[in-house]
């Protein structure tokens, strides 16, 4: 195991620890916002994201024809999806933060699943080394710093 692997694992466990702590501080209002937002981003149809014009516009502004991870055209990878870089399951208060969102293909989204960001970087580093630079560049640095 090289140094980079070790750092990713340490950062992952730190992010996880803080994530679990914050989860218990969420208020009813946080969950209400979360529920509204979840409707906002709801994926509907193979080539569309969201059920509202607002969300479709956001997707158009924040993507081109190609997935930033695998660099394949969305049309051959199941379409576009709005992904949370830091997963909703661990960081629900970040589910309504635009810094935490990016448009990726559906295949990559499914593979990423509920992985923590550093777990995901590590996964890509090991399984798809060619994709690692793009994923590393997409790291949500400000959000990760805000967890410290
Ligand atoms: Zn992809």
PDB file of C-alpha atoms and ligand atoms in Angstrom:
ATOM      1  CA  UNK A   1       0.000   0.000   0.000  1.00  0.00           C
ATOM      2  CA  UNK A   2       1.418   3.398  -0.941  1.00  0.00           C
ATOM      3  CA  UNK A   3       1.172   6.678   0.900  1.00  0.00           C
ATOM      4  CA  UNK A   4      -1.749   7.947  -1.134  1.00  0.00           C
ATOM      5  CA  UNK A   5      -3.843   4.907  -0.181  1.00  0.00           C
ATOM      6  CA  UNK A   6      -3.089   5.490   3.474  1.00  0.00           C
ATOM      7  CA  UNK A   7      -4.076   9.169   3.349  1.00  0.00           C
ATOM      8  CA  UNK A   8      -7.338   8.392   1.625  1.00  0.00           C
ATOM      9  CA  UNK A   9      -8.231   5.824   4.266  1.00  0.00           C
ATOM     10  CA  UNK A  10      -7.420   8.194   7.121  1.00  0.00           C
ATOM     11  CA  UNK A  11      -9.430  11.011   5.579  1.00  0.00           C
ATOM     12  CA  UNK A  12     -12.294   8.644   4.951  1.00  0.00           C
ATOM     13  CA  UNK A  13     -12.499   7.536   8.553  1.00  0.00           C
ATOM     14  CA  UNK A  14     -12.344  11.173   9.717  1.00  0.00           C
ATOM     15  CA  UNK A  15     -15.127  12.278   7.369  1.00  0.00           C
ATOM     16  CA  UNK A  16     -17.205   9.329   8.458  1.00  0.00           C
ATOM     17  CA  UNK A  17     -16.779  10.076  12.152  1.00  0.00           C
ATOM     18  CA  UNK A  18     -17.813  13.708  11.749  1.00  0.00           C
ATOM     19  CA  UNK A  19     -20.666  12.781   9.437  1.00  0.00           C
ATOM     20  CA  UNK A  20     -22.182  10.465  12.010  1.00  0.00           C
ATOM     21  CA  UNK A  21     -21.931  13.102  14.715  1.00  0.00           C
ATOM     22  CA  UNK A  22     -23.632  15.805  12.686  1.00  0.00           C
ATOM     23  CA  UNK A  23     -26.438  13.499  11.644  1.00  0.00           C
ATOM     24  CA  UNK A  24     -27.856  13.544  15.163  1.00  0.00           C
ATOM     25  CA  UNK A  25     -27.967  17.342  15.204  1.00  0.00           C
ATOM     26  CA  UNK A  26     -30.386  17.587  12.299  1.00  0.00           C
ATOM     27  CA  UNK A  27     -33.646  19.348  12.941  1.00  0.00           C
ATOM     28  CA  UNK A  28     -37.126  18.745  11.629  1.00  0.00           C
ATOM     29  CA  UNK A  29     -36.615  21.716   9.279  1.00  0.00           C
ATOM     30  CA  UNK A  30     -33.499  20.083   7.846  1.00  0.00           C
ATOM     31  CA  UNK A  31     -35.523  17.043   6.938  1.00  0.00           C
ATOM     32  CA  UNK A  32     -38.271  19.183   5.439  1.00  0.00           C
ATOM     33  CA  UNK A  33     -35.701  20.937   3.231  1.00  0.00           C
ATOM     34  CA  UNK A  34     -34.248  17.599   2.358  1.00  0.00           C
ATOM     35  CA  UNK A  35     -37.633  16.231   1.324  1.00  0.00           C
ATOM     36  CA  UNK A  36     -38.367  19.256  -0.893  1.00  0.00           C
ATOM     37  CA  UNK A  37     -34.963  19.042  -2.455  1.00  0.00           C
ATOM     38  CA  UNK A  38     -35.296  15.367  -3.145  1.00  0.00           C
ATOM     39  CA  UNK A  39     -38.357  16.149  -5.226  1.00  0.00           C
ATOM     40  CA  UNK A  40     -36.388  18.865  -7.013  1.00  0.00           C
ATOM     41  CA  UNK A  41     -33.693  16.490  -8.188  1.00  0.00           C
ATOM     42  CA  UNK A  42     -35.887  13.496  -8.855  1.00  0.00           C
ATOM     43  CA  UNK A  43     -34.732  11.688 -11.964  1.00  0.00           C
ATOM     44  CA  UNK A  44     -37.388  11.199 -14.569  1.00  0.00           C
ATOM     45  CA  UNK A  45     -36.634   9.598 -17.907  1.00  0.00           C
ATOM     46  CA  UNK A  46     -33.441   8.378 -19.493  1.00  0.00           C
ATOM     47  CA  UNK A  47     -32.075  11.701 -20.719  1.00  0.00           C
ATOM     48  CA  UNK A  48     -33.599  14.091 -18.236  1.00  0.00           C
ATOM     49  CA  UNK A  49     -32.822  14.963 -14.680  1.00  0.00           C
ATOM     50  CA  UNK A  50     -35.415  16.349 -12.381  1.00  0.00           C
ATOM     51  CA  UNK A  51     -39.113  16.864 -12.570  1.00  0.00           C
ATOM     52  CA  UNK A  52     -38.981  20.638 -12.767  1.00  0.00           C
ATOM     53  CA  UNK A  53     -37.735  23.126 -15.341  1.00  0.00           C
ATOM     54  CA  UNK A  54     -35.426  24.491 -12.646  1.00  0.00           C
ATOM     55  CA  UNK A  55     -33.609  21.215 -12.232  1.00  0.00           C
ATOM     56  CA  UNK A  56     -33.410  20.576 -15.965  1.00  0.00           C
ATOM     57  CA  UNK A  57     -31.897  24.041 -16.447  1.00  0.00           C
ATOM     58  CA  UNK A  58     -29.367  23.389 -13.712  1.00  0.00           C
ATOM     59  CA  UNK A  59     -28.341  20.116 -15.355  1.00  0.00           C
ATOM     60  CA  UNK A  60     -27.957  21.806 -18.739  1.00  0.00           C
ATOM     61  CA  UNK A  61     -25.771  24.526 -17.238  1.00  0.00           C
ATOM     62  CA  UNK A  62     -23.626  22.060 -15.335  1.00  0.00           C
ATOM     63  CA  UNK A  63     -22.920  19.379 -17.890  1.00  0.00           C
ATOM     64  CA  UNK A  64     -21.818  18.891 -21.441  1.00  0.00           C
ATOM     65  CA  UNK A  65     -22.363  15.746 -23.491  1.00  0.00           C
ATOM     66  CA  UNK A  66     -19.857  13.639 -21.589  1.00  0.00           C
ATOM     67  CA  UNK A  67     -19.620  12.126 -18.133  1.00  0.00           C
ATOM     68  CA  UNK A  68     -16.760  13.781 -16.187  1.00  0.00           C
ATOM     69  CA  UNK A  69     -15.721  10.401 -14.718  1.00  0.00           C
ATOM     70  CA  UNK A  70     -15.724   7.852 -17.552  1.00  0.00           C
ATOM     71  CA  UNK A  71     -15.732  10.472 -20.359  1.00  0.00           C
ATOM     72  CA  UNK A  72     -18.355   8.513 -22.282  1.00  0.00           C
ATOM     73  CA  UNK A  73     -21.323  10.218 -23.898  1.00  0.00           C
ATOM     74  CA  UNK A  74     -24.338  10.168 -21.585  1.00  0.00           C
ATOM     75  CA  UNK A  75     -26.462   8.580 -24.295  1.00  0.00           C
ATOM     76  CA  UNK A  76     -24.428   5.331 -24.154  1.00  0.00           C
ATOM     77  CA  UNK A  77     -24.280   5.223 -20.355  1.00  0.00           C
ATOM     78  CA  UNK A  78     -27.933   5.256 -19.373  1.00  0.00           C
ATOM     79  CA  UNK A  79     -28.352   9.033 -19.441  1.00  0.00           C
ATOM     80  CA  UNK A  80     -27.509  11.820 -16.992  1.00  0.00           C
ATOM     81  CA  UNK A  81     -28.058  11.843 -13.282  1.00  0.00           C
ATOM     82  CA  UNK A  82     -27.521  14.341 -10.486  1.00  0.00           C
ATOM     83  CA  UNK A  83     -25.173  12.796  -7.980  1.00  0.00           C
ATOM     84  CA  UNK A  84     -24.247  13.917  -4.474  1.00  0.00           C
ATOM     85  CA  UNK A  85     -20.482  13.855  -4.175  1.00  0.00           C
ATOM     86  CA  UNK A  86     -20.851  13.317  -0.449  1.00  0.00           C
ATOM     87  CA  UNK A  87     -23.709  10.833  -0.207  1.00  0.00           C
ATOM     88  CA  UNK A  88     -27.063  11.857   1.207  1.00  0.00           C
ATOM     89  CA  UNK A  89     -27.143   8.826   3.435  1.00  0.00           C
ATOM     90  CA  UNK A  90     -24.130  10.098   5.395  1.00  0.00           C
ATOM     91  CA  UNK A  91     -24.405  13.867   4.911  1.00  0.00           C
ATOM     92  CA  UNK A  92     -28.091  14.695   4.563  1.00  0.00           C
ATOM     93  CA  UNK A  93     -27.507  18.385   5.392  1.00  0.00           C
ATOM     94  CA  UNK A  94     -25.318  18.611   2.261  1.00  0.00           C
ATOM     95  CA  UNK A  95     -28.025  17.220   0.018  1.00  0.00           C
ATOM     96  CA  UNK A  96     -29.272  20.763  -0.595  1.00  0.00           C
ATOM     97  CA  UNK A  97     -25.845  22.291  -1.172  1.00  0.00           C
ATOM     98  CA  UNK A  98     -25.074  22.877  -4.842  1.00  0.00           C
ATOM     99  CA  UNK A  99     -21.342  22.519  -4.212  1.00  0.00           C
ATOM    100  CA  UNK A 100     -22.114  18.891  -3.438  1.00  0.00           C
ATOM    101  CA  UNK A 101     -23.782  18.166  -6.769  1.00  0.00           C
ATOM    102  CA  UNK A 102     -22.455  17.123 -10.129  1.00  0.00           C
ATOM    103  CA  UNK A 103     -23.904  15.600 -13.239  1.00  0.00           C
ATOM    104  CA  UNK A 104     -22.537  12.143 -14.023  1.00  0.00           C
ATOM    105  CA  UNK A 105     -23.756   9.236 -16.120  1.00  0.00           C
ATOM    106  CA  UNK A 106     -26.185   6.801 -14.620  1.00  0.00           C
ATOM    107  CA  UNK A 107     -23.747   3.890 -14.810  1.00  0.00           C
ATOM    108  CA  UNK A 108     -21.087   5.764 -12.843  1.00  0.00           C
ATOM    109  CA  UNK A 109     -23.713   6.919 -10.356  1.00  0.00           C
ATOM    110  CA  UNK A 110     -24.846   3.353  -9.734  1.00  0.00           C
ATOM    111  CA  UNK A 111     -21.302   2.167  -9.285  1.00  0.00           C
ATOM    112  CA  UNK A 112     -20.514   5.042  -6.896  1.00  0.00           C
ATOM    113  CA  UNK A 113     -23.648   4.241  -4.921  1.00  0.00           C
ATOM    114  CA  UNK A 114     -23.392   5.252  -1.236  1.00  0.00           C
ATOM    115  CA  UNK A 115     -19.626   5.372  -1.054  1.00  0.00           C
ATOM    116  CA  UNK A 116     -18.044   8.104   0.987  1.00  0.00           C
ATOM    117  CA  UNK A 117     -16.020  10.481  -1.193  1.00  0.00           C
ATOM    118  CA  UNK A 118     -12.631   9.172  -0.078  1.00  0.00           C
ATOM    119  CA  UNK A 119     -13.804   5.598  -0.288  1.00  0.00           C
ATOM    120  CA  UNK A 120     -14.898   6.366  -3.840  1.00  0.00           C
ATOM    121  CA  UNK A 121     -11.570   7.988  -4.746  1.00  0.00           C
ATOM    122  CA  UNK A 122      -9.839   4.941  -3.388  1.00  0.00           C
ATOM    123  CA  UNK A 123     -12.138   2.631  -5.320  1.00  0.00           C
ATOM    124  CA  UNK A 124     -11.423   4.494  -8.585  1.00  0.00           C
ATOM    125  CA  UNK A 125      -7.715   4.637  -7.807  1.00  0.00           C
ATOM    126  CA  UNK A 126      -7.619   0.841  -7.484  1.00  0.00           C
ATOM    127  CA  UNK A 127     -10.115  -0.192 -10.192  1.00  0.00           C
ATOM    128  CA  UNK A 128      -9.946   2.561 -12.845  1.00  0.00           C
ATOM    129  CA  UNK A 129      -6.573   4.293 -12.504  1.00  0.00           C
ATOM    130  CA  UNK A 130      -7.139   6.159 -15.795  1.00  0.00           C
ATOM    131  CA  UNK A 131     -10.190   7.886 -14.311  1.00  0.00           C
ATOM    132  CA  UNK A 132      -8.508   8.832 -11.051  1.00  0.00           C
ATOM    133  CA  UNK A 133      -7.154  12.281 -12.093  1.00  0.00           C
ATOM    134  CA  UNK A 134     -10.652  13.441 -13.111  1.00  0.00           C
ATOM    135  CA  UNK A 135     -12.221  12.175  -9.896  1.00  0.00           C
ATOM    136  CA  UNK A 136      -9.481  13.696  -7.769  1.00  0.00           C
ATOM    137  CA  UNK A 137      -9.978  17.036  -9.518  1.00  0.00           C
ATOM    138  CA  UNK A 138     -13.708  16.884  -8.739  1.00  0.00           C
ATOM    139  CA  UNK A 139     -13.024  16.402  -5.016  1.00  0.00           C
ATOM    140  CA  UNK A 140     -15.330  18.775  -3.070  1.00  0.00           C
ATOM    141  CA  UNK A 141     -12.500  20.384  -1.105  1.00  0.00           C
ATOM    142  CA  UNK A 142     -14.501  23.164   0.529  1.00  0.00           C
ATOM    143  CA  UNK A 143     -17.184  20.793   1.739  1.00  0.00           C
ATOM    144  CA  UNK A 144     -14.643  18.321   3.073  1.00  0.00           C
ATOM    145  CA  UNK A 145     -12.872  21.161   4.885  1.00  0.00           C
ATOM    146  CA  UNK A 146     -16.176  22.250   6.379  1.00  0.00           C
ATOM    147  CA  UNK A 147     -16.449  18.828   8.040  1.00  0.00           C
ATOM    148  CA  UNK A 148     -13.242  19.290  10.013  1.00  0.00           C
TER     149      UNK A 148
HETATM  150 ZN1  LIG B   1     -19.670   7.867 -16.367  1.00  0.00          ZN
END
